[in-house]
Coordinates of C-alpha atoms and ligand atoms in Angstrom, one line a residue:
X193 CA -58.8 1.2 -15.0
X194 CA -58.3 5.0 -15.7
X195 CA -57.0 5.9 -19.3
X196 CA -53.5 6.7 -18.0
X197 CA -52.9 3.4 -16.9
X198 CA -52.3 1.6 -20.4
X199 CA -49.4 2.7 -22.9
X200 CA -50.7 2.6 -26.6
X201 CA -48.0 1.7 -28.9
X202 CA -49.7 4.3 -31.4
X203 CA -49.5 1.8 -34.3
X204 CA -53.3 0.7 -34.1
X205 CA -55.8 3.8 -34.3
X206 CA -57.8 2.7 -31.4
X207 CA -58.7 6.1 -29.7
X208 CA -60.5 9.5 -31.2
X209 CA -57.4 11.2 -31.4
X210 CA -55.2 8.8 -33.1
X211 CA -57.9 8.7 -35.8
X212 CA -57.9 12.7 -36.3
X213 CA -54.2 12.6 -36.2
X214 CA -54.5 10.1 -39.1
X215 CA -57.0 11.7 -40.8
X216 CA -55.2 15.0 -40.1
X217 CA -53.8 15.4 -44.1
X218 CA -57.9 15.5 -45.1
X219 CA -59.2 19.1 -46.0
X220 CA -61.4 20.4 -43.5
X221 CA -63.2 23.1 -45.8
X222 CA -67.0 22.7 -46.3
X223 CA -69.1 24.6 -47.9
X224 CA -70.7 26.5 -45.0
X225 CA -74.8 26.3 -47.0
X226 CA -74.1 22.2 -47.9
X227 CA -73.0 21.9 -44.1
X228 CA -76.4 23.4 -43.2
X229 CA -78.6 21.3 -45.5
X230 CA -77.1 18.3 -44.0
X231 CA -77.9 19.5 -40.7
X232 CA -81.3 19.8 -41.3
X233 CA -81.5 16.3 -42.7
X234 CA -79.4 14.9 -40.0
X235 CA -81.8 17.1 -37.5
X236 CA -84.6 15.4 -38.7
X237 CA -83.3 11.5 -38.5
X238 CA -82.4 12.1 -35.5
X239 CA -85.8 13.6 -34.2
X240 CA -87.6 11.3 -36.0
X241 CA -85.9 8.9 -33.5
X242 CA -86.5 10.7 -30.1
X243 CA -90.1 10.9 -31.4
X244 CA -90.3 7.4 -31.8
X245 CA -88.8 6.6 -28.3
X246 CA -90.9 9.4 -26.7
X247 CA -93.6 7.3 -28.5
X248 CA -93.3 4.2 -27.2
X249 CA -92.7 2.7 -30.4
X250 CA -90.7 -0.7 -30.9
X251 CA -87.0 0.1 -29.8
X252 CA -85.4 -2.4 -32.6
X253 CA -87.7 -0.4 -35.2
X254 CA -86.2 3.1 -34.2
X255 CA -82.4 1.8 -34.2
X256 CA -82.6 -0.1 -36.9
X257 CA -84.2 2.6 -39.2
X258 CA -81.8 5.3 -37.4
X259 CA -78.7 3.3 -38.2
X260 CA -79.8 2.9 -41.7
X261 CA -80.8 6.4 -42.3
X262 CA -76.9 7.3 -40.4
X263 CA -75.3 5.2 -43.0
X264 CA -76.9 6.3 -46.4
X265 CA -75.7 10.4 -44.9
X266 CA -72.4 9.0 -44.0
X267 CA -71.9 7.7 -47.2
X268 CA -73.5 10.7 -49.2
X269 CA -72.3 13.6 -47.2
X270 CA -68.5 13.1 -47.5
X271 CA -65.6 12.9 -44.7
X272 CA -65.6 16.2 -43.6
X273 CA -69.1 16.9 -43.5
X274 CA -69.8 13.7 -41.6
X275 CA -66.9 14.4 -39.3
X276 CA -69.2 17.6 -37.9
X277 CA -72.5 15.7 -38.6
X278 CA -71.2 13.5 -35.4
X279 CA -70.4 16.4 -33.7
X280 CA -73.8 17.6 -34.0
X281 CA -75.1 14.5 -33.0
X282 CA -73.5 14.1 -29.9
X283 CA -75.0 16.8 -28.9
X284 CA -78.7 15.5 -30.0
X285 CA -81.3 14.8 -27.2
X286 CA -81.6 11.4 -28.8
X287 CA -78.6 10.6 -27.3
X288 CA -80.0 9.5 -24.1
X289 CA -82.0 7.0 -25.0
X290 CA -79.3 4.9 -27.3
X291 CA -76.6 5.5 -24.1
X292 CA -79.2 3.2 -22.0
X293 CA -78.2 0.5 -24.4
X294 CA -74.9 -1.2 -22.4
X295 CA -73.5 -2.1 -25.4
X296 CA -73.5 1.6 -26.9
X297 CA -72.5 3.0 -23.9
X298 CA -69.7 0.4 -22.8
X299 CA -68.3 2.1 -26.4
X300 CA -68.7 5.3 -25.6
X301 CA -67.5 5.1 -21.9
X302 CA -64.5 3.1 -22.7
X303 CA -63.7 1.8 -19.9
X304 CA -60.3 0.6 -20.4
X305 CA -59.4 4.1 -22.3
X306 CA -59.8 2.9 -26.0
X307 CA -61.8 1.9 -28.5
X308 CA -62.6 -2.2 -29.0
X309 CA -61.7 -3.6 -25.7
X310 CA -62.6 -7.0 -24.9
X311 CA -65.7 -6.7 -22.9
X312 CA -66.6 -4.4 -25.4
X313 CA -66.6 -7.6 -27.3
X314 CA -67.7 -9.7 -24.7
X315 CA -71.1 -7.5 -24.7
X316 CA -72.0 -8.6 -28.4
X317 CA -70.9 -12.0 -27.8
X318 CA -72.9 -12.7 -25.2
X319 CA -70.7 -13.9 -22.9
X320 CA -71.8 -14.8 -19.4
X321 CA -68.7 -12.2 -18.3
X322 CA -71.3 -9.6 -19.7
X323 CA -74.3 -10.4 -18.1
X324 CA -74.2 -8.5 -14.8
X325 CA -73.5 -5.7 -17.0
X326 CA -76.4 -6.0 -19.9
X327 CA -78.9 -6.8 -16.9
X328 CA -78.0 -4.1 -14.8
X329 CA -79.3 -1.4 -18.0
X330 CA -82.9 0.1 -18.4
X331 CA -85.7 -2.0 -19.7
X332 CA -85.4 0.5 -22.9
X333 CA -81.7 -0.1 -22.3
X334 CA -82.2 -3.6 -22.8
X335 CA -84.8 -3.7 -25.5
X336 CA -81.8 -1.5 -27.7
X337 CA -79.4 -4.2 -26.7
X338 CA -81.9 -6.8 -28.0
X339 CA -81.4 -4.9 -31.5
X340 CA -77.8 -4.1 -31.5
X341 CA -76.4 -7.3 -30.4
X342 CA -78.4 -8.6 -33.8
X343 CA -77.4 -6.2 -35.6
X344 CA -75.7 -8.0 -39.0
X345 CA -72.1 -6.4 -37.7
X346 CA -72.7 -8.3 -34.0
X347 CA -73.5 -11.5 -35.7
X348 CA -70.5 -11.3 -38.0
X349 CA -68.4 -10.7 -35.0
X350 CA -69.9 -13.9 -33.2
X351 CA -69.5 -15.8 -36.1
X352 CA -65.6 -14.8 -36.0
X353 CA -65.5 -15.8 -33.0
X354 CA -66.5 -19.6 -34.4
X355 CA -63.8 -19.6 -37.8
X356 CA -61.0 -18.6 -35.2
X357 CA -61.6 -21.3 -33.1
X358 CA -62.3 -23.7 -36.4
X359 CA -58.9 -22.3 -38.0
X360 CA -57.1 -23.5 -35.0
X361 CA -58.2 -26.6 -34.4
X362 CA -57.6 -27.2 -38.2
X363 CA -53.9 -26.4 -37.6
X364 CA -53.9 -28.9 -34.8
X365 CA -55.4 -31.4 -37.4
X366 CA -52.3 -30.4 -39.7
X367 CA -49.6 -30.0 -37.1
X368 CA -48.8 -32.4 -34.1
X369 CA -48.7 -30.1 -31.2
X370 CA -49.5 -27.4 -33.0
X371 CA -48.1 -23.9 -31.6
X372 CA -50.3 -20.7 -32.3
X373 CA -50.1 -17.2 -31.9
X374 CA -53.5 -14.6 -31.1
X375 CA -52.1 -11.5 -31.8
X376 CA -54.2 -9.1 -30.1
X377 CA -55.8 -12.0 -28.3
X378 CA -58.3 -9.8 -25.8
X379 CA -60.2 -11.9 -23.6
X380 CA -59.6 -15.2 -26.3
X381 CA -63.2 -16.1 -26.2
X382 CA -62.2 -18.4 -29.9
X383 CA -60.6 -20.7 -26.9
X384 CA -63.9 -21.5 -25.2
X385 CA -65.1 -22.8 -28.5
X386 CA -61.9 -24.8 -29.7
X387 CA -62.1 -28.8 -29.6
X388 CA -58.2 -29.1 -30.2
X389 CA -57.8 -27.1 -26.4
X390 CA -60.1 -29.3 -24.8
X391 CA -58.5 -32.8 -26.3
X392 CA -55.1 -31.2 -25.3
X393 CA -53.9 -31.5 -28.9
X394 CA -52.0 -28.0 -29.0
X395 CA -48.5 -27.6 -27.7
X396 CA -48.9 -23.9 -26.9
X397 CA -51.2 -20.9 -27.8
X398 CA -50.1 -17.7 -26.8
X399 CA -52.4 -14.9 -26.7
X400 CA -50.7 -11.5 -27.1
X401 CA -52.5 -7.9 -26.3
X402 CA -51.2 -4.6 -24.9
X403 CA -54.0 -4.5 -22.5
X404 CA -52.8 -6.0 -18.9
X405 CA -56.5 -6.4 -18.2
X406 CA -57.5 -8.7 -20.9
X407 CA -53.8 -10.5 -20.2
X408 CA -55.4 -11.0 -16.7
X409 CA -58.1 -12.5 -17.4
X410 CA -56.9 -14.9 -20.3
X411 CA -54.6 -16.1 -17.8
X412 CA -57.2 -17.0 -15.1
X413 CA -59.5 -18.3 -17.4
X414 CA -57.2 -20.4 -19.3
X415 CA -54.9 -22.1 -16.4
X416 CA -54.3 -25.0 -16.7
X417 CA -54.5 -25.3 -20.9
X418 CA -52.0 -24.3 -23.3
X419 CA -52.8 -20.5 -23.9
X420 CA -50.3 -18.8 -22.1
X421 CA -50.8 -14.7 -22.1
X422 CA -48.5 -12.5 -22.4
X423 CA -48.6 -8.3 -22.8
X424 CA -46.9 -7.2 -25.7
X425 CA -48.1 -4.9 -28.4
X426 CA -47.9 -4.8 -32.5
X427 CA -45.2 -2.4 -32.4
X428 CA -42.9 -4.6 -30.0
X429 CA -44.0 -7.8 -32.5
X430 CA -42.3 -5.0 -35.4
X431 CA -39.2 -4.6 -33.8
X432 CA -38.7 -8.4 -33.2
X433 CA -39.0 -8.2 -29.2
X434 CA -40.4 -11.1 -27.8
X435 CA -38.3 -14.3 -28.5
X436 CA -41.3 -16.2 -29.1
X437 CA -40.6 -19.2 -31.6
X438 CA -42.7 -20.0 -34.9
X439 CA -46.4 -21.2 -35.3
X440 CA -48.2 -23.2 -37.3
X441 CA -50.4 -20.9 -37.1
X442 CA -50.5 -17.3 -36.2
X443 CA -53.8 -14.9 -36.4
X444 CA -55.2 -11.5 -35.7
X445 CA -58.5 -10.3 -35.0
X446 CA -60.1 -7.4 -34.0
X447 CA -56.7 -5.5 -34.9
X448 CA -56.4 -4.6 -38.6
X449 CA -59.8 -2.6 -38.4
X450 CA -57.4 -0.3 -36.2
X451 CA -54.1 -0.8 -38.2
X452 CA -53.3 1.9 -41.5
X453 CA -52.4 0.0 -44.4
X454 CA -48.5 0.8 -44.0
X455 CA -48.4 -0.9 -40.8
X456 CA -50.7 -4.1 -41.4
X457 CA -48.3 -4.5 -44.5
X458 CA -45.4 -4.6 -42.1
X459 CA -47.5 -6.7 -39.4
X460 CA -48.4 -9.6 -42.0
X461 CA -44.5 -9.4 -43.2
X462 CA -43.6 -10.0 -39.2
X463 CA -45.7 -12.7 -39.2
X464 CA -45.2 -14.7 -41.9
X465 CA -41.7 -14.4 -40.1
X466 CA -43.2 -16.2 -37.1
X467 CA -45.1 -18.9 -39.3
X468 CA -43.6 -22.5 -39.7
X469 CA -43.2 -23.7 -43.3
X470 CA -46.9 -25.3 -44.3
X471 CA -48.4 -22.9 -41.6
X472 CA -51.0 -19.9 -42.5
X473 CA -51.4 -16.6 -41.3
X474 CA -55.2 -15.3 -40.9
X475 CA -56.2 -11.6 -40.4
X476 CA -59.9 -10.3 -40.2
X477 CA -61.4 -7.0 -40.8
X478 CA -65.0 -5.5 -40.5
X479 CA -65.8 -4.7 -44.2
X480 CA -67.2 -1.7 -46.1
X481 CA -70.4 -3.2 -46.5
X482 CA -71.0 -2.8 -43.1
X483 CA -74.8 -0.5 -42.6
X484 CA -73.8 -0.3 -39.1
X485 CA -70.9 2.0 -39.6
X486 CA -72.5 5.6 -39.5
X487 CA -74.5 4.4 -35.7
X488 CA -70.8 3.0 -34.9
X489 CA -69.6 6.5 -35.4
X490 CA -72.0 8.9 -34.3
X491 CA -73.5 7.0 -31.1
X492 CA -70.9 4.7 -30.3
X493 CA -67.4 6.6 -30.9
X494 CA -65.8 3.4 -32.4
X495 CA -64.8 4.4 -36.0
X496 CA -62.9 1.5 -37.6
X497 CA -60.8 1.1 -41.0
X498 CA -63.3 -0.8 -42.9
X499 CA -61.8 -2.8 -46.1
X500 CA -63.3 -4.4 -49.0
X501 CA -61.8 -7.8 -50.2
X502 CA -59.1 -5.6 -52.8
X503 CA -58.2 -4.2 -50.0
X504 CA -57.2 -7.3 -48.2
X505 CA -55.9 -8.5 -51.1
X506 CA -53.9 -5.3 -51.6
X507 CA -52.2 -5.9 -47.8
X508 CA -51.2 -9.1 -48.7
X509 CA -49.8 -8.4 -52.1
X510 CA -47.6 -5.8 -50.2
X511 CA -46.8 -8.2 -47.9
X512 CA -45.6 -11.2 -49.3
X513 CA -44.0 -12.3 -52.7
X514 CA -47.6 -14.7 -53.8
X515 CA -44.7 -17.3 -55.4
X516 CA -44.1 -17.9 -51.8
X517 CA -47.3 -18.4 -50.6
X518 CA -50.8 -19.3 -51.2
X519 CA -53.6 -16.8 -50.3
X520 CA -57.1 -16.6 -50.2
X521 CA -59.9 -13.9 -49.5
X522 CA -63.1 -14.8 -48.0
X523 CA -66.2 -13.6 -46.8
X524 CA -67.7 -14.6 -43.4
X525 CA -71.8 -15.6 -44.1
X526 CA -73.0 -12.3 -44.0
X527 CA -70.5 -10.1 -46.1
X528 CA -69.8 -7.9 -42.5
X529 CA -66.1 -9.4 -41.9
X530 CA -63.4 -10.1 -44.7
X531 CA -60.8 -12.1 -44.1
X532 CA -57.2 -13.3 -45.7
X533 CA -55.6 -15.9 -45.3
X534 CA -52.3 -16.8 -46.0
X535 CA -50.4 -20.3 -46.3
X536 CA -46.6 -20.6 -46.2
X537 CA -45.4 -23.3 -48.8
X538 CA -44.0 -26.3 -47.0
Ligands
SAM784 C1 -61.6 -5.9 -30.8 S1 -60.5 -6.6 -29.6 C2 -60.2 -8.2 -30.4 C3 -60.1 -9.3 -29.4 C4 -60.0 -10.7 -30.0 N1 -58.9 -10.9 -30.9 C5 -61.3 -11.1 -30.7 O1 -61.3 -11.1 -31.9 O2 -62.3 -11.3 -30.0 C6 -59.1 -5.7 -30.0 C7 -57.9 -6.1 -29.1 O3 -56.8 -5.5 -29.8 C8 -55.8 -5.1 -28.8 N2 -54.9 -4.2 -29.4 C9 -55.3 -3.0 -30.1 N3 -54.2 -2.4 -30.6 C10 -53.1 -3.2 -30.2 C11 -51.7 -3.1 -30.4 N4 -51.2 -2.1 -31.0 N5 -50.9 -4.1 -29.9 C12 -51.5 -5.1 -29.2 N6 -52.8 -5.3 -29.0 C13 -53.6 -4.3 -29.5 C14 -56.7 -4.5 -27.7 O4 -56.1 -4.4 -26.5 C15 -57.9 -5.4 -27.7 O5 -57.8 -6.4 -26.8

């Protein structure tokens, strides 16, 4: 699909130049001499790394000391220093050796013209929809998938994957013919994975995304079930749209890690509008204590708004009134994804 084809609502930050524009206000003034000592550190990660591939040496060793070494300068250096340590990067002869890795280079490529797609996420889950894809890569290309799709941010995403599908089928344990709502549903993978769509015991669950693509294939993979797809975006959801009933439960993942705080605040109150009395509202997001983030950035071109459990907690206080509700933050096993959840009283 060519990058013109989809329409981006603009209210998730899912493409380079949405991110600038949000991160327009920051100052962009470095001091020219602290710039250059970080290019000479930076210079020498990433040699260090072309060395080791020229080398022969273990492909998992490189990445996985090159992504930790990216997120320790990422962290140090500052915003506006990291913004041109990418740059520099980019340009890095390293470069070719992590782009024979499907899973960076899906990211980078972006097939479907932004950041995050679906068989994006369908490369780190595993899914046999990838595996044409992964098998078709360079050995070395594969031997770097071997790391990244273990990387502690993959697993976390896998492991979503698993409490989506557990969160619904504990609605359908709560609800008769439960109704839910995926809002940003991609290619609904949770689905696969749910025992309350396999025993029939959901009365509908739409899936919602702007990308006609993933809407596609949701409805061929699903026919016959309950999910019904449907194209829509967040800003449509905000301006009350779709006449789309309530839920006992309604969810997003995959989203908020694109979303500024203004407009997740405004997503979670739209929700809660959708949600039944007794029914719960569930959001993820990739956390900051992510190591992966500075390899995301700088070989991968997927930046993402990473949020600490405050944070969370600091969407949902601006959401809702908590005498209303009860809420919860959590933690997925490894620390990589946070969610919130939030329960409607009955
Ligand atoms: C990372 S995928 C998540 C897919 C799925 N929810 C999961 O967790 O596996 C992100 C999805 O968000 C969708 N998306 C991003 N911004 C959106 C917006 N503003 N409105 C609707 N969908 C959006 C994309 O099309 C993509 O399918």
């Amino acid at each position: 699909m060519s990058r013109g084809a989809l329409e981006l609502d603009e209210q998730s930050l899912i493409t380079a130049k949405l991110i600038r524009r949000y991160n327009g206000g920051a100052s962009h003034q470095t001091a020219e001499s602290n710039l250059e000592e970080w290019i000479i550190q930076m210079s020498f990660v990433l040699d260090v790394a072309r060395q080791g591939f020229i080398n022969g040496e273990p492909a998992g060793t490189i990445v996985d000391r090159l992504a930790g070494r990216l997120h320790d300068i990422r962290r140090n250096a500052g915003p506006d220093i990291w913004q041109q340590l990418i740059a520099f990067a980019q340009q890095h002869p390293v470069k070719e050796y992590l782009m024979q890795d499907p899973f960076t280079r899906w990211s980078v490529e972006k097939p479907r013209g932004y950041s995050g797609d679906a068989s994006l996420l369908d490369i780190y889950y595993k899914h046999p929809a990838a595996r044409e894809y992964i098998e078709a890569s360079t050995p070395l290309g594969q031997e770097i998938y071997a790391y990244t799709s273990e990387a502690a941010s993959s697993v976390a995403g896998r492991e979503r994957c698993e409490i989506l599908a557990r969160t619904v089928d504990e609605a359908a344990d709560r609800a008769e013919n439960a109704e839910i709502l995926a809002i940003a549903c991609g290619h609904m993978r949770e689905g696969e994975l749910s025992k309350a769509l396999k025993e029939n015991r959901l009365k509908r669950w739409i899936g919602l995304d702007q990308d006609p693509v993933s809407v596609g294939f949701v409805t061929r993979d699903h026919a016959g079930t309950a999910i019904e797809a449907m194209e829509g975006n967040v800003k449509g959801l905000l301006r009350r749209s779709y006449k789309i009933g309530t839920f006992d439960l309604v969810y997003a993942s995959g989203l908020y890690d694109y979303l500024p705080r203004a407009i997740g605040v405004r997503l979670m109150q739209r929700a809660m509008e959708l949600v039944k009395p007794g029914g719960e509202f569930l959001f993820a997001n990739f956390s900051d204590e992510i190591t992966t983030d500075g390899y995301m950035e700088a070989f991968m071109d997927w930046p993402l708004l990473l949020r600490s459990a405050d944070d969370m907690w600091d969407i949902i206080n601006g959401a809702v009134d908590r005498n209303e509700v009860d809420a919860e933050v959590f933690y997925g096993e490894n620390r990589n994804i946070v969610y919130g959840k939030v329960r409607k009283r009955g």
